[in-house]
GROMACS .gro file of N, CA, C and O in nm:
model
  536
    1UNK      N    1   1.427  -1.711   0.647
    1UNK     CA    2   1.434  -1.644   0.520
    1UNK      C    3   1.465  -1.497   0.547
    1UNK      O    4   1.405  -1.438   0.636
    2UNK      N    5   1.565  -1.429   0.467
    2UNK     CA    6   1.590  -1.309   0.514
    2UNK      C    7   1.452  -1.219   0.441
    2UNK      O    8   1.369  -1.272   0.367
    3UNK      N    9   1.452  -1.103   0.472
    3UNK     CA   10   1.367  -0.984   0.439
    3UNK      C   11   1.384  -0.962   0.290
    3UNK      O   12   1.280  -0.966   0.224
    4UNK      N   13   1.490  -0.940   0.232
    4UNK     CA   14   1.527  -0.956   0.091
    4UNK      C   15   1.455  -1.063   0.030
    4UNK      O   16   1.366  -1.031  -0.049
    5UNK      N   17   1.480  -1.215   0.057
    5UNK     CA   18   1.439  -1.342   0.040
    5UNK      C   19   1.254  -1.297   0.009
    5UNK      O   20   1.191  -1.310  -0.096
    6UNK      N   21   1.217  -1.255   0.111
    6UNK     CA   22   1.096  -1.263   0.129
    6UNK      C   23   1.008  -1.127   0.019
    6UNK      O   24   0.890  -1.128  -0.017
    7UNK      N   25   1.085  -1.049  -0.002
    7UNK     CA   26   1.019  -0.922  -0.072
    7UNK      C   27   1.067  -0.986  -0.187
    7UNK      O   28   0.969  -0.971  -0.259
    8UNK      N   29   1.152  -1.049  -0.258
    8UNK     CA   30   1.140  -1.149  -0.387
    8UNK      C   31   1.027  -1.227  -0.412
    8UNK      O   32   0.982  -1.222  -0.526
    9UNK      N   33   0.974  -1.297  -0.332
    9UNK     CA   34   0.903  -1.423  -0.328
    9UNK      C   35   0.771  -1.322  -0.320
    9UNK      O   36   0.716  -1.337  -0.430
   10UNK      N   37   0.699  -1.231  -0.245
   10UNK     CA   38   0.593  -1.157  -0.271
   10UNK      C   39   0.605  -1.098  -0.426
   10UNK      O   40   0.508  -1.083  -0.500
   11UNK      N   41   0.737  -1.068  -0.459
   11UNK     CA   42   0.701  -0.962  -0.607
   11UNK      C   43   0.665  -1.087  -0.710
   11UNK      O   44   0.563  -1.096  -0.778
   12UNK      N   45   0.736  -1.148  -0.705
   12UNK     CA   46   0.696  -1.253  -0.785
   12UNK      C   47   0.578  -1.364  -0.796
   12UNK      O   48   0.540  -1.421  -0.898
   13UNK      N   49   0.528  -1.377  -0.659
   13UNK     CA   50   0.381  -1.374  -0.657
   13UNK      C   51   0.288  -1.302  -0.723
   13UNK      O   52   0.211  -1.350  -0.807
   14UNK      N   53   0.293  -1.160  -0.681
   14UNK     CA   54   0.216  -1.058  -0.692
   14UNK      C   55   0.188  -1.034  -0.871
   14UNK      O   56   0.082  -1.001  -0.924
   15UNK      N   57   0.359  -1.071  -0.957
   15UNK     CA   58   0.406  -1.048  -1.106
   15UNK      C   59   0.288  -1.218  -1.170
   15UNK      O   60   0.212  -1.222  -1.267
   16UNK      N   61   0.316  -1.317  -1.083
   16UNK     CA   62   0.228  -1.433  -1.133
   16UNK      C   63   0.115  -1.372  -1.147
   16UNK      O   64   0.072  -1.349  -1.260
   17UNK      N   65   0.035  -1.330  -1.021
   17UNK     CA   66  -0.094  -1.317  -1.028
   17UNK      C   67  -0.148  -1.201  -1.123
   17UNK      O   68  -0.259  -1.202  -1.177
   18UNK      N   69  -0.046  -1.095  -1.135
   18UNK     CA   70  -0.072  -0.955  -1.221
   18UNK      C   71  -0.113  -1.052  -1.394
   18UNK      O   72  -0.189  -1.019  -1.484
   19UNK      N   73  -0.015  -1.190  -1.380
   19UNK     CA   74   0.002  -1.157  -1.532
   19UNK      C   75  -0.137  -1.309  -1.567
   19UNK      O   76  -0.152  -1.365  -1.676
   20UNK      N   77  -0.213  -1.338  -1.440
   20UNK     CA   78  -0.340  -1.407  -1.472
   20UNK      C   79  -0.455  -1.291  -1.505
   20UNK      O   80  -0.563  -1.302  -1.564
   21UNK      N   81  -0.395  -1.181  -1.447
   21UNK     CA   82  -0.493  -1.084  -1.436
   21UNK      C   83  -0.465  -1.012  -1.596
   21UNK      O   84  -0.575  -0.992  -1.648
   22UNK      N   85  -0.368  -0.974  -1.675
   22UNK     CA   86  -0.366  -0.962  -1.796
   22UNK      C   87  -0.362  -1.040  -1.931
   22UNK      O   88  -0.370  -1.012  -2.051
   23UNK      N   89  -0.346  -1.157  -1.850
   23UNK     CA   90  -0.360  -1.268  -1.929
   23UNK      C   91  -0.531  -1.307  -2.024
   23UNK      O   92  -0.560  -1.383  -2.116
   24UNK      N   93  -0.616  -1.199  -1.935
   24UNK     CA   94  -0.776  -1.176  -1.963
   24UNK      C   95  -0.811  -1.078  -2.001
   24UNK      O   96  -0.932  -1.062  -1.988
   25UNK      N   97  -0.734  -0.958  -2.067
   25UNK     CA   98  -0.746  -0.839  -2.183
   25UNK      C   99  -0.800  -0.847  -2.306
   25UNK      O  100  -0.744  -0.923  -2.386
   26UNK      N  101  -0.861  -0.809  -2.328
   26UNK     CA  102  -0.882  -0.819  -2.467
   26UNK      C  103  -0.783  -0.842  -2.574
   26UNK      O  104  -0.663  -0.824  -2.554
   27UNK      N  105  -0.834  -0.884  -2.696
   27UNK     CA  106  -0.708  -0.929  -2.771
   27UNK      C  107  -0.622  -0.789  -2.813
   27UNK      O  108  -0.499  -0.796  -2.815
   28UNK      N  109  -0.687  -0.667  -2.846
   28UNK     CA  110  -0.631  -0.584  -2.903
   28UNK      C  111  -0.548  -0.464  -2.795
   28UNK      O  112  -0.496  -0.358  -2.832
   29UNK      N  113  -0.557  -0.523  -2.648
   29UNK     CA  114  -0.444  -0.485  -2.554
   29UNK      C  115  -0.384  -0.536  -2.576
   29UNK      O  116  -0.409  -0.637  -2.643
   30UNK      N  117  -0.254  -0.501  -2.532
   30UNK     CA  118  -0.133  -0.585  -2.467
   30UNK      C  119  -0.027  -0.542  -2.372
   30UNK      O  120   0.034  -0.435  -2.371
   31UNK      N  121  -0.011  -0.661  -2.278
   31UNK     CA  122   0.018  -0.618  -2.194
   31UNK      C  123   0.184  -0.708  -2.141
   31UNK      O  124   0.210  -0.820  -2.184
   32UNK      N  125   0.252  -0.652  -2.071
   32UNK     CA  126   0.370  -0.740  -2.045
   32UNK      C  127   0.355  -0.687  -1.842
   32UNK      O  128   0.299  -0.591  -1.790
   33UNK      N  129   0.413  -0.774  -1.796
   33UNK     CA  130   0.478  -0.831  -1.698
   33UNK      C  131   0.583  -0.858  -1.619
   33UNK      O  132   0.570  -0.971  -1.572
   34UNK      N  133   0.717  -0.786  -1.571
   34UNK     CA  134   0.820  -0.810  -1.522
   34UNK      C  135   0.838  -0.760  -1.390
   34UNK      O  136   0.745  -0.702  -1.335
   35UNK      N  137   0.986  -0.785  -1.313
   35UNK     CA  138   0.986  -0.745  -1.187
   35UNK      C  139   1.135  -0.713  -1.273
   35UNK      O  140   1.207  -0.777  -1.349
   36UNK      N  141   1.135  -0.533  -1.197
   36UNK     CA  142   1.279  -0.440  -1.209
   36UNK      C  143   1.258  -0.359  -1.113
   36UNK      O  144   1.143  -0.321  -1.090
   37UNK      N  145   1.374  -0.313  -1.029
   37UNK     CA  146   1.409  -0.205  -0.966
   37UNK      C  147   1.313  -0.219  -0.819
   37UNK      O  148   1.298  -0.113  -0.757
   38UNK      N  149   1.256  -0.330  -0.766
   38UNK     CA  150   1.249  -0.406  -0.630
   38UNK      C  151   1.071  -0.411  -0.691
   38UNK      O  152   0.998  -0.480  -0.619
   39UNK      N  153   1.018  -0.361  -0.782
   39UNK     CA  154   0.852  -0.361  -0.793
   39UNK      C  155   0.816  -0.450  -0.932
   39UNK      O  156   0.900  -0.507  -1.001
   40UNK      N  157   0.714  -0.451  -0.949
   40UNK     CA  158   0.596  -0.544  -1.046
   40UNK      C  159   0.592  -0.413  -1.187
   40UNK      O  160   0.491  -0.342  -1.179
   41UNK      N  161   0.649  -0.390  -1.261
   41UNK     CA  162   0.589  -0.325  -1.429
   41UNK      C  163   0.499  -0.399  -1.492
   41UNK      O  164   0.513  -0.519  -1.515
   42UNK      N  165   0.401  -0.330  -1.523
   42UNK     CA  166   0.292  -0.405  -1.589
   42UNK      C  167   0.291  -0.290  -1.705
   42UNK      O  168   0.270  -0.176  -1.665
   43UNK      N  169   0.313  -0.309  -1.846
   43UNK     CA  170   0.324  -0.202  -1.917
   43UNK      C  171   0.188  -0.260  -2.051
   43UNK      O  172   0.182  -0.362  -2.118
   44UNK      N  173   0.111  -0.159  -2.044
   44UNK     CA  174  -0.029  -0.160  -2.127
   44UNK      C  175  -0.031  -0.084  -2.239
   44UNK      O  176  -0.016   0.038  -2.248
   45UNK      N  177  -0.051  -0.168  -2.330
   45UNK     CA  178  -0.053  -0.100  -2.452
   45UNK      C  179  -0.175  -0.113  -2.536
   45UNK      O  180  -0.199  -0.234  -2.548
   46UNK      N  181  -0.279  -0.028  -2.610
   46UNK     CA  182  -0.379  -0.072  -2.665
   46UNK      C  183  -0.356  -0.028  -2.834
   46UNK      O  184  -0.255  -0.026  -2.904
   47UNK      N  185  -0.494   0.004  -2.862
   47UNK     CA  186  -0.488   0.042  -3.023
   47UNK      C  187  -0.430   0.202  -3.047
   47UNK      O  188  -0.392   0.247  -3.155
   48UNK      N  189  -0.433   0.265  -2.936
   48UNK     CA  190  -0.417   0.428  -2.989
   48UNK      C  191  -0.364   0.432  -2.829
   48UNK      O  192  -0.358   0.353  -2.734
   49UNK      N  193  -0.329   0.574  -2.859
   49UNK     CA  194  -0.200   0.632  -2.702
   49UNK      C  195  -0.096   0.563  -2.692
   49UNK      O  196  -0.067   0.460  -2.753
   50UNK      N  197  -0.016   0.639  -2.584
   50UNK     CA  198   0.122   0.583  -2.516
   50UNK      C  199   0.079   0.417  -2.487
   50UNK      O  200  -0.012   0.339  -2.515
   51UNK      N  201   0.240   0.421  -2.393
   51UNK     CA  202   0.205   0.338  -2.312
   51UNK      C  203   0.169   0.367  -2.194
   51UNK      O  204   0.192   0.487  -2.178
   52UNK      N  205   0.093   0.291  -2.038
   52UNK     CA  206   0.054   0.304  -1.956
   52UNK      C  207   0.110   0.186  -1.862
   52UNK      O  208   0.054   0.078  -1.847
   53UNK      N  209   0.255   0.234  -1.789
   53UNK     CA  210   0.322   0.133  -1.674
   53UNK      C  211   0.220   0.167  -1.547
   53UNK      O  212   0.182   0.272  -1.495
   54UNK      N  213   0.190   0.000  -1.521
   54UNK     CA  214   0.174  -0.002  -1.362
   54UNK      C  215   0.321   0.004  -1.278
   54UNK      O  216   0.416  -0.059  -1.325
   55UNK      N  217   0.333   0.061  -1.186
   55UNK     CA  218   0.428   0.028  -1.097
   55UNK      C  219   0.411   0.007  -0.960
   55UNK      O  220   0.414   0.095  -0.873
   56UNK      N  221   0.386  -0.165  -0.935
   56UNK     CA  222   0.312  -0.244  -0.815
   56UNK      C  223   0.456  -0.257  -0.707
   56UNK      O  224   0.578  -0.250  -0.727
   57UNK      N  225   0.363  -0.282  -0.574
   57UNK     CA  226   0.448  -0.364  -0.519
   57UNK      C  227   0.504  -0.311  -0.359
   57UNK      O  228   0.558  -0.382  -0.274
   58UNK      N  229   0.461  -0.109  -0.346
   58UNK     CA  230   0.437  -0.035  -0.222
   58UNK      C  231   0.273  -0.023  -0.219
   58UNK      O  232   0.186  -0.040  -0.304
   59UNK      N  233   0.273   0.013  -0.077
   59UNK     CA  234   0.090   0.071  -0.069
   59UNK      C  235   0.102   0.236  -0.153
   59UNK      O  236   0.031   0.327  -0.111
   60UNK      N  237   0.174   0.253  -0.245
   60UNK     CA  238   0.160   0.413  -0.313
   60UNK      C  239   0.193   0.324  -0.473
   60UNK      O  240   0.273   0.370  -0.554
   61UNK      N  241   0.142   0.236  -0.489
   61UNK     CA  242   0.118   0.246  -0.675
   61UNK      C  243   0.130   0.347  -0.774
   61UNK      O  244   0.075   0.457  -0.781
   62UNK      N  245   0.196   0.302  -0.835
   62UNK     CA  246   0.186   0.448  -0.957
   62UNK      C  247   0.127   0.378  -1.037
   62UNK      O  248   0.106   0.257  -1.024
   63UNK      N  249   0.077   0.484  -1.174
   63UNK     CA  250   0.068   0.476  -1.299
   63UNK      C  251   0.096   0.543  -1.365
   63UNK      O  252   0.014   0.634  -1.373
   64UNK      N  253   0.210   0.558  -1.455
   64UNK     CA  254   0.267   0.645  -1.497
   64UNK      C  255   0.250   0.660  -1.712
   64UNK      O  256   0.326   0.594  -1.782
   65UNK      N  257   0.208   0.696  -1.735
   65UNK     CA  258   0.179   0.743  -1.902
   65UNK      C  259   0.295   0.787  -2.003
   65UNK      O  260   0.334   0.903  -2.005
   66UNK      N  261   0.343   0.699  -2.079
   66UNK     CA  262   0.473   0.745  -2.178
   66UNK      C  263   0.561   0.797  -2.099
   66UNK      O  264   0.596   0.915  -2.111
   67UNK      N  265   0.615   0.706  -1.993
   67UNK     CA  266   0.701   0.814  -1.929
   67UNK      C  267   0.718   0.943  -1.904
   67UNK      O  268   0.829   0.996  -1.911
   68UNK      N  269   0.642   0.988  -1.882
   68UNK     CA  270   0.622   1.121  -1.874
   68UNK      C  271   0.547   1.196  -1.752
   68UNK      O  272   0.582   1.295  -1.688
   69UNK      N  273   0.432   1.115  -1.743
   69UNK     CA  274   0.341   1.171  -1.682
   69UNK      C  275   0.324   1.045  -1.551
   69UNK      O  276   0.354   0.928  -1.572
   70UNK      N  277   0.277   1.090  -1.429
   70UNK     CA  278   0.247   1.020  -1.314
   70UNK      C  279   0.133   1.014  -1.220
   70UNK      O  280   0.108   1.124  -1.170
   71UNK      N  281   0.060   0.919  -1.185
   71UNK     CA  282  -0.049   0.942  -1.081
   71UNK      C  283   0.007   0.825  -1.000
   71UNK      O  284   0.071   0.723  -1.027
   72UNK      N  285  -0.051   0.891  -0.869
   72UNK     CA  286  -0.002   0.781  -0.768
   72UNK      C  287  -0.158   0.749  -0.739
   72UNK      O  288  -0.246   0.827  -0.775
   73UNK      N  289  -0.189   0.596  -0.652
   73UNK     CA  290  -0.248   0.593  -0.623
   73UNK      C  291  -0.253   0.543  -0.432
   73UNK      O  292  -0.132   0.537  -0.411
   74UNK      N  293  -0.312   0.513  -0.315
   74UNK     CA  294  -0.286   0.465  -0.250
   74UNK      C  295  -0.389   0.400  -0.156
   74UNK      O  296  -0.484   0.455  -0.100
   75UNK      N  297  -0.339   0.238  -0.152
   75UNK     CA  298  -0.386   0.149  -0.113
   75UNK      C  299  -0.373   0.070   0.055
   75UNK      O  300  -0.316   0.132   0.145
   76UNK      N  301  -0.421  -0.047   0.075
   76UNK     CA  302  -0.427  -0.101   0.151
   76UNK      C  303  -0.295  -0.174   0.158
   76UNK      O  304  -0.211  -0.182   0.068
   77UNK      N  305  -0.289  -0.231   0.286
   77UNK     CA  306  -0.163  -0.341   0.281
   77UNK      C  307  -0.135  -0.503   0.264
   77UNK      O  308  -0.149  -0.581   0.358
   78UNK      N  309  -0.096  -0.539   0.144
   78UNK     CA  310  -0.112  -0.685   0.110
   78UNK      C  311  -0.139  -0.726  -0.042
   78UNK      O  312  -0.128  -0.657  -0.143
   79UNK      N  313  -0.167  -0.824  -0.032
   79UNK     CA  314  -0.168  -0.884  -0.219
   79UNK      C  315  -0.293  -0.860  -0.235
   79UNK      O  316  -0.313  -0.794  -0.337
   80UNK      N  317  -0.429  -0.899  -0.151
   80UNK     CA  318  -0.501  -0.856  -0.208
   80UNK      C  319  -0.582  -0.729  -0.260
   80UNK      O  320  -0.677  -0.724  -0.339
   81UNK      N  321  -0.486  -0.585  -0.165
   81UNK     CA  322  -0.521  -0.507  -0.198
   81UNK      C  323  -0.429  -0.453  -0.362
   81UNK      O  324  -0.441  -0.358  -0.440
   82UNK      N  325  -0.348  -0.561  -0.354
   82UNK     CA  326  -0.209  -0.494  -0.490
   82UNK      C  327  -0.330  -0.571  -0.565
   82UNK      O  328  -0.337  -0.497  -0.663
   83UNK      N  329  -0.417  -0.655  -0.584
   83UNK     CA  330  -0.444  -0.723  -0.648
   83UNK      C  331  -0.593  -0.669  -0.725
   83UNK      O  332  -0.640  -0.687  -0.837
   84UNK      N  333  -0.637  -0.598  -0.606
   84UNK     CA  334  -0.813  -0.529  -0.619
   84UNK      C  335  -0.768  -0.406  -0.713
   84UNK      O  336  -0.825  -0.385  -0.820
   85UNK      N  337  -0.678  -0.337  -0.675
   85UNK     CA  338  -0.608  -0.215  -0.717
   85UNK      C  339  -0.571  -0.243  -0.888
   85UNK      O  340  -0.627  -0.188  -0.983
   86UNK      N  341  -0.474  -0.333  -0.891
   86UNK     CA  342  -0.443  -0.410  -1.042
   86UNK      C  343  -0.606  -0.424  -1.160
   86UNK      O  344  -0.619  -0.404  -1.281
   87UNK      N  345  -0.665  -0.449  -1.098
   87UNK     CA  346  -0.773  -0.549  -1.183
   87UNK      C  347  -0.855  -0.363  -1.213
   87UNK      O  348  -0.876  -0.308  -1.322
   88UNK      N  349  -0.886  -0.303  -1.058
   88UNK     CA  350  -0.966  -0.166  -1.104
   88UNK      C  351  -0.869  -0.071  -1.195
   88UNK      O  352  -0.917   0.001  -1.282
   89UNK      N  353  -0.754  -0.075  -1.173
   89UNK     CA  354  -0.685  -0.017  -1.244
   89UNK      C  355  -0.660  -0.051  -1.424
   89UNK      O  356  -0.685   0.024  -1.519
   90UNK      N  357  -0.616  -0.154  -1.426
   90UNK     CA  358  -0.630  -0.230  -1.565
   90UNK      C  359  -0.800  -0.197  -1.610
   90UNK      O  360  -0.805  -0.123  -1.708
   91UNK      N  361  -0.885  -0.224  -1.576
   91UNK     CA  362  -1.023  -0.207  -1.630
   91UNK      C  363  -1.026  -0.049  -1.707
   91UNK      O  364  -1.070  -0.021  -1.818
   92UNK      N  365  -0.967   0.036  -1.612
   92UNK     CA  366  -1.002   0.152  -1.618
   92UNK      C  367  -0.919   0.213  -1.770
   92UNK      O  368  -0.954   0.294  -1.856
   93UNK      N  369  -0.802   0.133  -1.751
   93UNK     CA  370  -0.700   0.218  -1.894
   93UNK      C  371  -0.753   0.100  -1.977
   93UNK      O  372  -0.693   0.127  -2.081
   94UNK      N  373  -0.809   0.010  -2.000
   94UNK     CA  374  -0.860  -0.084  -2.112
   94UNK      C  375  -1.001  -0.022  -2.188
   94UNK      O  376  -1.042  -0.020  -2.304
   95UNK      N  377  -1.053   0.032  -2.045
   95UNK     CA  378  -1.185   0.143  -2.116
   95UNK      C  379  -1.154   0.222  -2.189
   95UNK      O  380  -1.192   0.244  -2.304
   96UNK      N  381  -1.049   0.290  -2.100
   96UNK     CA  382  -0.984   0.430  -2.207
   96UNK      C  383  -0.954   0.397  -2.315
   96UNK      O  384  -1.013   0.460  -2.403
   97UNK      N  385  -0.866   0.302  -2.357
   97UNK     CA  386  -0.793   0.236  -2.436
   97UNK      C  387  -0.909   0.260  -2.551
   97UNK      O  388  -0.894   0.338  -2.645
   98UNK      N  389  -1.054   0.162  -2.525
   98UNK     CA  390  -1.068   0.102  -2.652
   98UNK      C  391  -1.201   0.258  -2.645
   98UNK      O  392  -1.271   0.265  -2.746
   99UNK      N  393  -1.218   0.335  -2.567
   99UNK     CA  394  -1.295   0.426  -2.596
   99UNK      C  395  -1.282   0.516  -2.682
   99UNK      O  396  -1.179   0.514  -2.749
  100UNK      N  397  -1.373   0.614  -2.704
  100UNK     CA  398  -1.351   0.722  -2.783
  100UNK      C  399  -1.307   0.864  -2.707
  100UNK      O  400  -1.278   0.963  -2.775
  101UNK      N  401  -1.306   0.866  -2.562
  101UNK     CA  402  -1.240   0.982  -2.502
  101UNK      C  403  -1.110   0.996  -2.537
  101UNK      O  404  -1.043   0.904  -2.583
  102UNK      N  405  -1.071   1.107  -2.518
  102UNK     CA  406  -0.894   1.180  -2.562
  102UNK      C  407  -0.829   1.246  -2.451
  102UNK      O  408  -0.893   1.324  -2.380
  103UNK      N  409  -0.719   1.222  -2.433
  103UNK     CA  410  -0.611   1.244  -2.293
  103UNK      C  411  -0.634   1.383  -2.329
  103UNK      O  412  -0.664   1.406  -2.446
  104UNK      N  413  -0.622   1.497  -2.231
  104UNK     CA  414  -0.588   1.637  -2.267
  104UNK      C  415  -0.490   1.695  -2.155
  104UNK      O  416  -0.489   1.668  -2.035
  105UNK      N  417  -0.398   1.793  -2.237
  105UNK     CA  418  -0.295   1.845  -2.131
  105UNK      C  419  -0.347   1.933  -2.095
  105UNK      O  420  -0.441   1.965  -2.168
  106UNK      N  421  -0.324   2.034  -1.955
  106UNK     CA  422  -0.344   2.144  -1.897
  106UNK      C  423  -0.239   2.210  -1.835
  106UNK      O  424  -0.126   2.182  -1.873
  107UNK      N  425  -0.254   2.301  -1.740
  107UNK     CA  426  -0.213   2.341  -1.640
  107UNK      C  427  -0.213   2.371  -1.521
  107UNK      O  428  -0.305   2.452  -1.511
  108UNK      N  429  -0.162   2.355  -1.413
  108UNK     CA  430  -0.275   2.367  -1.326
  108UNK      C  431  -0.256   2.560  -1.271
  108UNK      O  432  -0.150   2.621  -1.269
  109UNK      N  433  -0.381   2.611  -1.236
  109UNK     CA  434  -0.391   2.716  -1.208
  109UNK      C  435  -0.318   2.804  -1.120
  109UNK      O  436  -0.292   2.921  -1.149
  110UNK      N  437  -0.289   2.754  -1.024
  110UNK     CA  438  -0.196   2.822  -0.899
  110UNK      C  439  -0.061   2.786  -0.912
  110UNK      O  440   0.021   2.872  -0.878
  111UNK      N  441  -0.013   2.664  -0.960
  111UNK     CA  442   0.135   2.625  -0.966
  111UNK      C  443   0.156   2.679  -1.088
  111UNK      O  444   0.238   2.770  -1.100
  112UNK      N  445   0.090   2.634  -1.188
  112UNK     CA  446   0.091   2.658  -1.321
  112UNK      C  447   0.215   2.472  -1.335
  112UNK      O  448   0.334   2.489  -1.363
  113UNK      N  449   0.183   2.384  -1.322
  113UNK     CA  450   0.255   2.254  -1.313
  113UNK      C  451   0.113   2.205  -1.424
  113UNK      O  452  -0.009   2.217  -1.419
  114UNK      N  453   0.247   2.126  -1.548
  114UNK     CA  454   0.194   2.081  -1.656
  114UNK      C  455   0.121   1.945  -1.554
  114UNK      O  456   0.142   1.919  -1.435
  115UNK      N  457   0.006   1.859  -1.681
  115UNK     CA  458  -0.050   1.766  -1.613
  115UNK      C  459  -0.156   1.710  -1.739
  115UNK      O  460  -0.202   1.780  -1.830
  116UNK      N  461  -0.177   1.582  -1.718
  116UNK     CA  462  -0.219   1.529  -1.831
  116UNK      C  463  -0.363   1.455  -1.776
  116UNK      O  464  -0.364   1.368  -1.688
  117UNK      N  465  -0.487   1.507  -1.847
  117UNK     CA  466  -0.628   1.460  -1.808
  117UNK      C  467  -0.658   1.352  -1.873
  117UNK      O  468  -0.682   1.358  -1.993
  118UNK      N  469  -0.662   1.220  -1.797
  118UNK     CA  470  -0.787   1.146  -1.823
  118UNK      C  471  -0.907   1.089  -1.807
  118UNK      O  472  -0.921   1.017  -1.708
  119UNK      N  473  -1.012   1.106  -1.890
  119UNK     CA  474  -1.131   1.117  -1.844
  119UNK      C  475  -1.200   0.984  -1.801
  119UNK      O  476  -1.178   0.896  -1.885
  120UNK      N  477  -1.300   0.930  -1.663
  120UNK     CA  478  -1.323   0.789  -1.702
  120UNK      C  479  -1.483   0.773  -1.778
  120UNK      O  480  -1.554   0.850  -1.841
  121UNK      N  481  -1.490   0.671  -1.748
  121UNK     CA  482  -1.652   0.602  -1.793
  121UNK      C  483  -1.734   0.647  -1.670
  121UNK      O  484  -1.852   0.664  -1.701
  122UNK      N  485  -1.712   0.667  -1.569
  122UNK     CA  486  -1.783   0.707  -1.473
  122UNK      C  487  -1.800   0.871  -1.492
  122UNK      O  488  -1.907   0.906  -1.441
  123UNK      N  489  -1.739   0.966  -1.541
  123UNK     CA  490  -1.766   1.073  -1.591
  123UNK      C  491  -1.631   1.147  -1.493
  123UNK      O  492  -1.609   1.262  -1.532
  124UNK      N  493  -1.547   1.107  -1.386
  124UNK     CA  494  -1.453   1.113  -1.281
  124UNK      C  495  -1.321   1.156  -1.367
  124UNK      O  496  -1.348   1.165  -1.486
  125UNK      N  497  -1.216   1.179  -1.344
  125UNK     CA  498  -1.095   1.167  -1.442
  125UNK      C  499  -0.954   1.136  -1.343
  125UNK      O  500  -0.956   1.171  -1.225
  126UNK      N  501  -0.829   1.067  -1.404
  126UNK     CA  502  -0.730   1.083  -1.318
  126UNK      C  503  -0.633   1.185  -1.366
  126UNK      O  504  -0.609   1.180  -1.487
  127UNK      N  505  -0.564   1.291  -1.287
  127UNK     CA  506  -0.486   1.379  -1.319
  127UNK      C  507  -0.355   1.347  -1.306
  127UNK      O  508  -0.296   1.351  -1.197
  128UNK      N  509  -0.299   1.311  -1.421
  128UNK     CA  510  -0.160   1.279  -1.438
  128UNK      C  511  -0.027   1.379  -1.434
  128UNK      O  512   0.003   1.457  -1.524
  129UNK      N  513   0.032   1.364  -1.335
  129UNK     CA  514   0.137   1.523  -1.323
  129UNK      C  515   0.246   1.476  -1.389
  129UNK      O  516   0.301   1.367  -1.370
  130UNK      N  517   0.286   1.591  -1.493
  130UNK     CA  518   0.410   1.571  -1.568
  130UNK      C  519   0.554   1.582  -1.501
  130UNK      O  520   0.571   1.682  -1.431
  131UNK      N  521   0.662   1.492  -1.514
  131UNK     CA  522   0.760   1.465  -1.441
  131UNK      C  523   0.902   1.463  -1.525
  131UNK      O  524   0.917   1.451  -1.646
  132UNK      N  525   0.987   1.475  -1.437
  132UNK     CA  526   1.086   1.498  -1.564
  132UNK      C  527   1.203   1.385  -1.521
  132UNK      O  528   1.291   1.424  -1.445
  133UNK      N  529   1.205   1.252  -1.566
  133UNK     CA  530   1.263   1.109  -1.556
  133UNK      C  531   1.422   1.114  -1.549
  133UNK      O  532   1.491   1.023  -1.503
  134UNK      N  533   1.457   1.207  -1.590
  134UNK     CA  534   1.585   1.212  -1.623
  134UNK      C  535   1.686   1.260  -1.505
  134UNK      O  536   1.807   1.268  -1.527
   0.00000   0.00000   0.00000
């Protein structure tokens, strides 16, 4: 099987198992599932905010917010770490989702580089850096 062959057959694994793993959201998420551009999109949508793409499939995961904004995260090597990563990750924007906390923009102090706060349930937050897609 060539290398190509084989990084198909993992994404599409990885896109099965992502979408058993959203397949268990609450009703008032929603979530979709595809493989574009060699990785796993998992794009989350709840009652209020953007949207929130996973982008699976390197050990440097993103999550990226209305297109706009980006956090990387970085993991172990293999499905089950794409997989531990997926499930803590999904938990975390489903909290947000159905919570009453609010995203807030900033700046950051020394760069002065826009960036978008979200706060978790653990009281922790992820800092989303604004990016320009185009």
């Amino acid at each position: 099987m060539s290398e190509s062959a084989e990084v198909h057959d993992y994404l599409v694994a990885l896109a099965r198992n992502v979408e058993g793993i959203t397949s268990k959201l609450p009703a008032t998420v929603h979530a979709t599932v595809g493989i574009r551009h060699g990785a796993v999109y998992t794009e989350v949508r709840g009652p209020r905010w953007g949207t929130f793409t996973l982008v699976q499939g390197s050990e440097a995961p993103e999550t990226v917010y209305d297109g706009q904004y980006i956090h990387h995260h970085l993991i172990g090597e293999g499905m089950e770490d794409q997989l531990e990563h997926t499930q803590d990750t999904l938990d975390e924007i489903v909290d947000f989702l159905l919570s009453d906390r609010i995203l807030t923009e900033g700046t950051s102090r020394i760069l002065r580089r826009r960036y978008l706060s979200m706060p978790l349930a653990d009281g922790d937050e992820w800092r989303f850096r604004w990016f320009n897609p185009r």
